[in-house]
mmCIF file of C-alpha atoms in Angstrom:
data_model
loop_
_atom_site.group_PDB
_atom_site.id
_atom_site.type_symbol
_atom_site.label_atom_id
_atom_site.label_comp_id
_atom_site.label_asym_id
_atom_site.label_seq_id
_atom_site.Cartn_x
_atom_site.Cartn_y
_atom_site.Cartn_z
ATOM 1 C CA UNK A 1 28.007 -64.840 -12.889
ATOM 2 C CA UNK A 2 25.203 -63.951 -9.897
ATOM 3 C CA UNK A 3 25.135 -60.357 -8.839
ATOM 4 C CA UNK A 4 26.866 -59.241 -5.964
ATOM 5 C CA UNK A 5 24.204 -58.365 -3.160
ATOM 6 C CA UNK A 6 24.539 -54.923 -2.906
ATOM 7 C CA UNK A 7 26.464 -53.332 -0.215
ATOM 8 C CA UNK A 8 24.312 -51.652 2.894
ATOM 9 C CA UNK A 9 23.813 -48.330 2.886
ATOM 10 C CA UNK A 10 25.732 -46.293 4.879
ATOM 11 C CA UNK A 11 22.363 -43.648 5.636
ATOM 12 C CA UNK A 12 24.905 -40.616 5.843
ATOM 13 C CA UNK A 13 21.846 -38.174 5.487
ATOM 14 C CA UNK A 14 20.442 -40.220 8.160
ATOM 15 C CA UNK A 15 22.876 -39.661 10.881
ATOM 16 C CA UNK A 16 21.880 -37.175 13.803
ATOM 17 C CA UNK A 17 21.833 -33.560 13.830
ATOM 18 C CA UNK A 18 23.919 -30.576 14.861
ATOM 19 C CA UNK A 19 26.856 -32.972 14.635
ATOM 20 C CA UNK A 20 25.990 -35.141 17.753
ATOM 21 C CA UNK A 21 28.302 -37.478 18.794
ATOM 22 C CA UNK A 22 31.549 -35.906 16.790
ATOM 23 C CA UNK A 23 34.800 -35.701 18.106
ATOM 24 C CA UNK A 24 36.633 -32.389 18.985
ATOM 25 C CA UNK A 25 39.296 -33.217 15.820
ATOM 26 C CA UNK A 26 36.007 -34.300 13.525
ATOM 27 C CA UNK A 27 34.865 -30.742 14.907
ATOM 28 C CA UNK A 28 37.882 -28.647 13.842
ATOM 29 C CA UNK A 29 37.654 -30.344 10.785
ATOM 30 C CA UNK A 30 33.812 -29.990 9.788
ATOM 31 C CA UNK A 31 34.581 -26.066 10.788
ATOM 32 C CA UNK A 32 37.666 -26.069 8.470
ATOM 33 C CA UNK A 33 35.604 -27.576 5.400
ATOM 34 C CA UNK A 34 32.703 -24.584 6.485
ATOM 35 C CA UNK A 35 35.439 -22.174 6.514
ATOM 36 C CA UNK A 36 36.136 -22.844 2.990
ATOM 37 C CA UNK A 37 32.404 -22.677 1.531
ATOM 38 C CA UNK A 38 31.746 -19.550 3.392
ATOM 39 C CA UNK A 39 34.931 -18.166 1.562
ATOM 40 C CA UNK A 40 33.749 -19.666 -1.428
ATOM 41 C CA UNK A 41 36.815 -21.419 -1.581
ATOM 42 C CA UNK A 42 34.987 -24.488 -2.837
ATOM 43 C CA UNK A 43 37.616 -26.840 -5.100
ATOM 44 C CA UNK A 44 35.676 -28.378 -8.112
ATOM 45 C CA UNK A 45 36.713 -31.221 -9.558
ATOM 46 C CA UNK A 46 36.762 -31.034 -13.371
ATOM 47 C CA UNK A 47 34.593 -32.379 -16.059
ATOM 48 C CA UNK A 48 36.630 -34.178 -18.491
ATOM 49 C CA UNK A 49 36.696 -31.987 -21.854
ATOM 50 C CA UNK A 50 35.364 -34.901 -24.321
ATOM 51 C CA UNK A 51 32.310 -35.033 -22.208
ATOM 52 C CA UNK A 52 31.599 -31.277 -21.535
ATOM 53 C CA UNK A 53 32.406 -31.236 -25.559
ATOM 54 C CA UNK A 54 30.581 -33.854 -26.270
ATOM 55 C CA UNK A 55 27.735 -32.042 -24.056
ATOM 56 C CA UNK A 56 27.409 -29.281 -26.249
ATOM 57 C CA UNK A 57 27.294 -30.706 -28.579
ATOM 58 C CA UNK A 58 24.501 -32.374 -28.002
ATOM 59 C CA UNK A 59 22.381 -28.963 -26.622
ATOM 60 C CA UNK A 60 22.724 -27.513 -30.286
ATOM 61 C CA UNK A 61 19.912 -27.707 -32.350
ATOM 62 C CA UNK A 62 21.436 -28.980 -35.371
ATOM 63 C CA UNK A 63 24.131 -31.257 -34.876
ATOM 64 C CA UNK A 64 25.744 -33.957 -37.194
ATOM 65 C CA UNK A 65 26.560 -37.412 -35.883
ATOM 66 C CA UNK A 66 29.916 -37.592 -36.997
ATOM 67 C CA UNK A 67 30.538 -35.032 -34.979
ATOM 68 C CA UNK A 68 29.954 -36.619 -31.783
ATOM 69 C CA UNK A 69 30.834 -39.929 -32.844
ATOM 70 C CA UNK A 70 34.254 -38.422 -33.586
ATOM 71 C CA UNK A 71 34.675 -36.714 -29.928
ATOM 72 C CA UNK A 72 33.334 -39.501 -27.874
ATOM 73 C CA UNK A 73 35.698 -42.089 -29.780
ATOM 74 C CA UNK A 74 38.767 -40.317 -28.481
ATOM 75 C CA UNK A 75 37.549 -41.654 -24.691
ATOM 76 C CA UNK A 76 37.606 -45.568 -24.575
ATOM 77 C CA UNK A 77 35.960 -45.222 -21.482
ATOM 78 C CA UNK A 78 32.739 -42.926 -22.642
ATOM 79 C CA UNK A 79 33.161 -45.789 -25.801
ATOM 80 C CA UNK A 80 32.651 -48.255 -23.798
ATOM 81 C CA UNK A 81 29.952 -47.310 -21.908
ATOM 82 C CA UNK A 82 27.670 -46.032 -24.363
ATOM 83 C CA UNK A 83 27.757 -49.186 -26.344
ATOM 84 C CA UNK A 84 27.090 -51.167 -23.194
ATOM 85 C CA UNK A 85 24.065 -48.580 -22.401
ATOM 86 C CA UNK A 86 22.802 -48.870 -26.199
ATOM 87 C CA UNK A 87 22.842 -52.524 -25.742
ATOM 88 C CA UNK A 88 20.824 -52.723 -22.205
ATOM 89 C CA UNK A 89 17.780 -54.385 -21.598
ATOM 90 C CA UNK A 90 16.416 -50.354 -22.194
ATOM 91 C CA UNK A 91 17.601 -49.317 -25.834
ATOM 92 C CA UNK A 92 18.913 -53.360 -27.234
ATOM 93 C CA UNK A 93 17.206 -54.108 -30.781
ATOM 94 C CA UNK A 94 17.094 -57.375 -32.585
ATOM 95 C CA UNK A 95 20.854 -56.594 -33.596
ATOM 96 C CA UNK A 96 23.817 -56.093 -31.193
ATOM 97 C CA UNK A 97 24.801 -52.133 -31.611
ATOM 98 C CA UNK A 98 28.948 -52.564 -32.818
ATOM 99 C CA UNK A 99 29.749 -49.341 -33.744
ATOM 100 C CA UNK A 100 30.007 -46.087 -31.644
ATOM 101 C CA UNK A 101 27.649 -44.331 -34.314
ATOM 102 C CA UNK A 102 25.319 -47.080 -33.664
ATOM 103 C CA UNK A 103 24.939 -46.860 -30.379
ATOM 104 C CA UNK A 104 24.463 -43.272 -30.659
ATOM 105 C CA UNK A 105 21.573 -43.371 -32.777
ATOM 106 C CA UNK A 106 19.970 -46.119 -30.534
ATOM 107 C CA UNK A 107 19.966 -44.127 -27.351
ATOM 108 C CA UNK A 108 19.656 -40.342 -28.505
ATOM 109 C CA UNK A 109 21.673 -37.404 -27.930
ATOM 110 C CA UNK A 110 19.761 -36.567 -24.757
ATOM 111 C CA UNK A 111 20.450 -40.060 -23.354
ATOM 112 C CA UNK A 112 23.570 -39.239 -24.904
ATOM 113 C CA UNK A 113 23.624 -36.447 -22.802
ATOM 114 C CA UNK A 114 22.849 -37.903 -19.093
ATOM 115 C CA UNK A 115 25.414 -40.876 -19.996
ATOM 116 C CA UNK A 116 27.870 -38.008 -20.458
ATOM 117 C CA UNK A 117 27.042 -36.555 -16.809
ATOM 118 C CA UNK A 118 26.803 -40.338 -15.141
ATOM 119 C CA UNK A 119 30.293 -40.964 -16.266
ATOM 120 C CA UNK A 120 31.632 -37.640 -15.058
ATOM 121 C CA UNK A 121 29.962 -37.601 -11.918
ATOM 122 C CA UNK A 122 31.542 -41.409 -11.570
ATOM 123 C CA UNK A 123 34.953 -40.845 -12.212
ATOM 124 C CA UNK A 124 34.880 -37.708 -10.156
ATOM 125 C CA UNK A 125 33.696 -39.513 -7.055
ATOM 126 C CA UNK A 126 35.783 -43.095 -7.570
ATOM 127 C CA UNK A 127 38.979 -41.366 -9.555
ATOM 128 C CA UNK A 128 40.575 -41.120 -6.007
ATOM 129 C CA UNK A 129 40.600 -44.377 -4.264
ATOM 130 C CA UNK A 130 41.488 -42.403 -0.693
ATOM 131 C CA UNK A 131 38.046 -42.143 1.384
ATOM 132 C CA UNK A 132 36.494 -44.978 -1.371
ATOM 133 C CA UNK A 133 33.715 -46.296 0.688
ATOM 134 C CA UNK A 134 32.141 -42.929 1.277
ATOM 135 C CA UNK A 135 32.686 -42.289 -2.191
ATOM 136 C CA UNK A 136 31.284 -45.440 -3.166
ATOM 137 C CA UNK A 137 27.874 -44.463 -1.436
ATOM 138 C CA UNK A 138 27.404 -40.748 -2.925
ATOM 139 C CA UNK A 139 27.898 -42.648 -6.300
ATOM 140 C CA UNK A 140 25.401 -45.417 -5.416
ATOM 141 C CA UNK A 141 22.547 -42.879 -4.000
ATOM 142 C CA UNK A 142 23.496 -40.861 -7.336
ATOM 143 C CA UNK A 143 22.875 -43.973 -9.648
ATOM 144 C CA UNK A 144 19.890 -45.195 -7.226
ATOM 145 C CA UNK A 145 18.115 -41.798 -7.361
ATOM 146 C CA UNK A 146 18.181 -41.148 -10.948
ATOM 147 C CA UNK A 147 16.477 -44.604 -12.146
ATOM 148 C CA UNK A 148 14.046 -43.796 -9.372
ATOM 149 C CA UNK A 149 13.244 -40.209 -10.592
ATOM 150 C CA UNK A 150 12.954 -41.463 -14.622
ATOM 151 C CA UNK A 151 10.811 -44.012 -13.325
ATOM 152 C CA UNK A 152 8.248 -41.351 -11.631
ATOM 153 C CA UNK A 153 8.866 -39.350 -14.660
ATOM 154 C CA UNK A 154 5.514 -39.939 -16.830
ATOM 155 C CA UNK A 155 3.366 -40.504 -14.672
ATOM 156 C CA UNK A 156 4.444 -37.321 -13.168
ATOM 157 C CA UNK A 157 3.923 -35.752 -16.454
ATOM 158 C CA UNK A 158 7.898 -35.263 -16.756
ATOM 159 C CA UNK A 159 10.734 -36.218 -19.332
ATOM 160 C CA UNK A 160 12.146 -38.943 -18.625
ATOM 161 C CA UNK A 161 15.615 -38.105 -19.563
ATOM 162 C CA UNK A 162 15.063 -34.705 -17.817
ATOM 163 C CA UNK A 163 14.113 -36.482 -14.422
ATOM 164 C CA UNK A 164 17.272 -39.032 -14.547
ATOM 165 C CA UNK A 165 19.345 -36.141 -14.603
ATOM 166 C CA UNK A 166 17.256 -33.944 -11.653
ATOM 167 C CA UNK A 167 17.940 -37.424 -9.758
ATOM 168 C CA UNK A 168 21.560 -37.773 -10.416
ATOM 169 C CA UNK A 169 22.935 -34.336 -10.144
ATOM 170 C CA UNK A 170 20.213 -33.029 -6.864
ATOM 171 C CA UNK A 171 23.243 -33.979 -4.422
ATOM 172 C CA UNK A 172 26.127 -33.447 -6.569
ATOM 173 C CA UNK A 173 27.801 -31.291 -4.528
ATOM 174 C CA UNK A 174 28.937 -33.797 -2.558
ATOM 175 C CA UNK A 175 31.900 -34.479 -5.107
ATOM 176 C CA UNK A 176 33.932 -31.190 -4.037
ATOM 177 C CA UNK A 177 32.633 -32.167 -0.102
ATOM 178 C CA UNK A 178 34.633 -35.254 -0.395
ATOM 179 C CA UNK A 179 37.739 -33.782 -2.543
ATOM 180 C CA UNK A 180 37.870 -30.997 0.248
ATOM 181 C CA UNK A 181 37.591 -33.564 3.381
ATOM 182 C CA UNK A 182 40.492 -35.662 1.731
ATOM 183 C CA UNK A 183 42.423 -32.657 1.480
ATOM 184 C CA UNK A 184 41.590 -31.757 5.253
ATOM 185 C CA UNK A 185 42.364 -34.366 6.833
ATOM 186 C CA UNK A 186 45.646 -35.669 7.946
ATOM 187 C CA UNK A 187 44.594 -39.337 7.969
ATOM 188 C CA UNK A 188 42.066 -41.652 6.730
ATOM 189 C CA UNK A 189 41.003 -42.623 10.007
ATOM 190 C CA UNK A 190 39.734 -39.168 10.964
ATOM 191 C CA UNK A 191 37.109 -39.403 8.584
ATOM 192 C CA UNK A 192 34.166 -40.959 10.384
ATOM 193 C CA UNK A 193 30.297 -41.518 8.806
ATOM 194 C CA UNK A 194 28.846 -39.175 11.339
ATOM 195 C CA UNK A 195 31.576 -36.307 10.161
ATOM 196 C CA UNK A 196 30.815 -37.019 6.704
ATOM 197 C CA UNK A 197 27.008 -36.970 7.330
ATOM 198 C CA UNK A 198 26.943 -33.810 8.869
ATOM 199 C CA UNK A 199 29.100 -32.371 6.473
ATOM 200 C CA UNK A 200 26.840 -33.491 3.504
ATOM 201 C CA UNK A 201 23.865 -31.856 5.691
ATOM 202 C CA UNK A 202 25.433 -28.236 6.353
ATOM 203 C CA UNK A 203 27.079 -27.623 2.857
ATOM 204 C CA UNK A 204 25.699 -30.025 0.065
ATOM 205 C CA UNK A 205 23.225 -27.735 -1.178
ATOM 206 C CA UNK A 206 25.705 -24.106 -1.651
ATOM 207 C CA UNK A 207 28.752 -26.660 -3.288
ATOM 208 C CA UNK A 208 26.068 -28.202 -5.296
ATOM 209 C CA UNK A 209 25.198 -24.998 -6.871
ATOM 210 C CA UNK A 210 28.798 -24.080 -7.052
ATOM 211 C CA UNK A 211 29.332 -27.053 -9.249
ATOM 212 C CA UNK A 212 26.637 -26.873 -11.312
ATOM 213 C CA UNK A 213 27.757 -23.525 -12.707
ATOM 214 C CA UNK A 214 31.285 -25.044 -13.279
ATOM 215 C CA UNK A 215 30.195 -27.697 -14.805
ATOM 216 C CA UNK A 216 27.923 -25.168 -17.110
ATOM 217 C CA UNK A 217 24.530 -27.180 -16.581
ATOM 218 C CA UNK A 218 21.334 -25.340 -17.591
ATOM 219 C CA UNK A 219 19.781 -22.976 -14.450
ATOM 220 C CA UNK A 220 16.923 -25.291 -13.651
ATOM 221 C CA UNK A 221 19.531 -27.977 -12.487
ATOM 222 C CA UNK A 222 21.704 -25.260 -11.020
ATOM 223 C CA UNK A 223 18.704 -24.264 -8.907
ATOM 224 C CA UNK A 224 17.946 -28.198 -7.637
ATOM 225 C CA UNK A 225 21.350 -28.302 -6.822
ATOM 226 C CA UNK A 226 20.903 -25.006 -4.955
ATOM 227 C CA UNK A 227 17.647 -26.035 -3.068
ATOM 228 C CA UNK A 228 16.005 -29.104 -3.251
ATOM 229 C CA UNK A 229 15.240 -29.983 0.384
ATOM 230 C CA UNK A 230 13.037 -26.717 0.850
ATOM 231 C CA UNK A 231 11.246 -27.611 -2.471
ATOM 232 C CA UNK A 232 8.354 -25.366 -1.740
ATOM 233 C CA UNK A 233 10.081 -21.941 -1.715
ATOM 234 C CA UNK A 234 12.042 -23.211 -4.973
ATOM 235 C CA UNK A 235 9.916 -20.512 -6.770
ATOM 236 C CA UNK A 236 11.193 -21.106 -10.612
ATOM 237 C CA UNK A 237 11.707 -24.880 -9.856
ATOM 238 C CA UNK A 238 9.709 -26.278 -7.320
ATOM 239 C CA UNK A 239 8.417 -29.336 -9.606
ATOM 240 C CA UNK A 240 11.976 -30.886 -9.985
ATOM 241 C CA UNK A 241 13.437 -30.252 -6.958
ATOM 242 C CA UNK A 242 9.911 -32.133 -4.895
ATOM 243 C CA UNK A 243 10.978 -35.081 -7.510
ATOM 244 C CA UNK A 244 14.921 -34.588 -6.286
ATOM 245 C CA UNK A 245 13.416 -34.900 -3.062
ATOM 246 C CA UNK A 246 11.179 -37.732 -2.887
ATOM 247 C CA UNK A 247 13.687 -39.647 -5.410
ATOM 248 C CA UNK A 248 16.300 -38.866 -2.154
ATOM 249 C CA UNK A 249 13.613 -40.163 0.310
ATOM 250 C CA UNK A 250 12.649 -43.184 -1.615
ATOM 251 C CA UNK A 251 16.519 -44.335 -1.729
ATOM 252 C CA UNK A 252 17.159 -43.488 1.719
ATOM 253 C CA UNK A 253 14.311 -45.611 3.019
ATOM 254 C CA UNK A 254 14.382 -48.741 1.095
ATOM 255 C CA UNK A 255 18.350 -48.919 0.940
ATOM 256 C CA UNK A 256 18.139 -48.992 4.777
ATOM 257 C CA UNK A 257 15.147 -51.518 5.045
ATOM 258 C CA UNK A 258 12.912 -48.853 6.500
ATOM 259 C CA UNK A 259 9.865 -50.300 5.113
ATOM 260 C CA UNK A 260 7.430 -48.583 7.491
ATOM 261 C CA UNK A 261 9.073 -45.296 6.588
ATOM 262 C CA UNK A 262 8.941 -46.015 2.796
ATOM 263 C CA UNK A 263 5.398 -47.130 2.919
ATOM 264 C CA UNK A 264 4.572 -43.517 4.976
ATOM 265 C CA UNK A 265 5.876 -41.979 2.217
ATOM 266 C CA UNK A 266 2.446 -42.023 0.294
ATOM 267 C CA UNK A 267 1.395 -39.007 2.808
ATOM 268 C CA UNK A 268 4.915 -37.201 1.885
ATOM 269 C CA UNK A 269 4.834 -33.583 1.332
ATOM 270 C CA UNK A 270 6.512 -34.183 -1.899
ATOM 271 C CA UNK A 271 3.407 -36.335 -3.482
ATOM 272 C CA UNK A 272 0.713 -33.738 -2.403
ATOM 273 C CA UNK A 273 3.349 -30.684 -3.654
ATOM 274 C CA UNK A 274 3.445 -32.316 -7.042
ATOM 275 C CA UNK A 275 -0.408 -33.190 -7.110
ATOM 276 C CA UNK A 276 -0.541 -36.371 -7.256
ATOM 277 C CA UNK A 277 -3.923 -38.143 -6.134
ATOM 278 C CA UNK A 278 -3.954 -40.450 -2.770
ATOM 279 C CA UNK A 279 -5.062 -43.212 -4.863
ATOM 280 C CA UNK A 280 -2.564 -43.109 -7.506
ATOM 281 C CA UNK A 281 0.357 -42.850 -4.442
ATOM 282 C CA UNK A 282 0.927 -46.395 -3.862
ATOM 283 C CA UNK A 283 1.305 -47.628 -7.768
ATOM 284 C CA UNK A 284 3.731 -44.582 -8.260
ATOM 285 C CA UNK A 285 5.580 -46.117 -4.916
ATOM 286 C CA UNK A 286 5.516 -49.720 -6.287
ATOM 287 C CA UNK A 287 6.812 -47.776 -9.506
ATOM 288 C CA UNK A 288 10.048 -46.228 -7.264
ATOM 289 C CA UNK A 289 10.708 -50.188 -5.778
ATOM 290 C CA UNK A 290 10.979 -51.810 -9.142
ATOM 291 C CA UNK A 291 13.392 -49.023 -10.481
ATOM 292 C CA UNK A 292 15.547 -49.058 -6.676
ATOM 293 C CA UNK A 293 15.531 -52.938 -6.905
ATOM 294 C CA UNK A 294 16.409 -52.911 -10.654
ATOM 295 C CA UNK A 295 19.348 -49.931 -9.818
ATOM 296 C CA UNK A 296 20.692 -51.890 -6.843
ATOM 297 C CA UNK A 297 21.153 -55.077 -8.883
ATOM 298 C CA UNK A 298 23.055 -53.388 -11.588
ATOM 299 C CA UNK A 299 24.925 -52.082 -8.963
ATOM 300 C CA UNK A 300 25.605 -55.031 -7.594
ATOM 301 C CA UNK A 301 26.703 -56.662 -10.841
ATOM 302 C CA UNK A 302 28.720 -54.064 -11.899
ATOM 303 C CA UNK A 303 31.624 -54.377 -8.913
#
């Protein structure tokens, strides 16, 4: 069966500024959401226990396969998708991988480890079906800007792994945005892109942080969460959080045809913050296409 053509963008962190064009309701609600992060009232959705079990154990130094393998079986949805991961175009051998323990010594524990995050993030954002489309997006960008960050990963002189996780989990406090605005609101209908947008915009960053400590993630990625936009005062971090941000860039652009934009993107801040030579700017942008294009088809092919 083709692939789907995947769905356009809906450029939420595109939208305008200081809430232009919102309604007086979308108003009270954006200032009812704030209300709540200032308090630190922030509601975080959970991460399921087999993966945040199954994520330590994969941080230990020593750890025995069973032991995994025995964890992750309990979830036939983490089953599922590991074996379909070990068996990609990425990680496939000459033989089909059958077996959970298989699959788990094709891909790695710290593959292992970012599948375990993808799937959480996932089933956080598309669990509730209320407010799907916007949810559907945050997941997409997610998905989009962690292929584009492993791609830019060597020649960056990063892990690979490493930078697929910077990409997915930079904006991941969206998830309790979304849970909060669903709460908030007394109808679908109030929920409009440019409410959404600005809400992403004001608060992202703090709930992002928030989460990240919930979910127990190691300080670096706490710290991305916490400030990726302003890269260049990210004093302990500054290296992932330029690649959060030019991953972000580099999806925003191309997902909404903004090819002038994209190809401008060669003079980004990001590029010259990381060090990267003018000449080697447009390969390492060709680089970022292929892994968008390749992300949006599996995307595509997967709904």
């Amino acid at each position: 069966m083709p692939a789907l053509p995947a769905r356009k963008a809906l450029g939420l962190d595109r939208l305008p500024a200081e809430g232009q064009g919102l309604q007086a309701r979308e108003q009270q609600l954006l200032a009812r959401v704030g209300l709540r992060v200032e308090r630190r009232q922030i509601e975080l959705p959970q991460m399921p226990s087999t993966s945040s079990g199954a994520i330590e154990l994969c941080a230990r130094p020593h750890v025995e396969i069973h032991e995994i393998v025995a964890l992750v079986e309990r979830d036939p949805v983490l089953t599922s998708e590991l074996l379909r991961i070990a068996n990609s175009v990425l990680y496939a051998g000459n033989e089909p991988a059958t077996t959970l323990r298989e699959a788990v010594l094709r891909v790695g524990l710290r593959t292992l480890r970012s599948m375990l995050y993808a799937v959480s993030v996932r089933g956080a954002l598309l669990g509730d079906r209320s407010l799907a489309t916007y949810a559907e997006e945050v997941w997409r960008q997610s998905s989009s800007c962690a292929a584009i960050a492993r791609a830019l990963a060597k020649p960056l002189g990063m892990d690979p792994d490493h930078a697929f996780l910077i990409g997915l989990l930079h904006d991941i406090g969206k998830l309790p945005l979304l849970a909060m605005v669903r709460k908030a609101a007394l109808k679908e209908s109030e929920v409009t892109p440019a409410l959404v947008g600005r809400m992403f915009q004001l608060h992202h960053e703090e709930a992002g942080a928030a989460l990240a400590q919930a979910w127990r993630m190691p300080a670096e990625l706490v710290e991305v969460a916490r400030r990726h936009h302003d890269f260049a005062n990210n004093a302990a971090h500054g290296r992932p959080a330029a690649l959060a941000s030019l991953a972000h860039k580099i999806d925003l652009d191309l997902s909404l045809g903004f090819e002038d934009e994209f190809r401008a993107l060669a003079d980004a801040p990001e590029l010259e913050f990381l060090g990267v030579p003018a000449e080697r700017r447009p390969a390492l942008l060709a680089l970022a296409r292929a892994a968008y294009e390749a992300q949006q088809s599996e995307h595509g092919a997967a709904r």
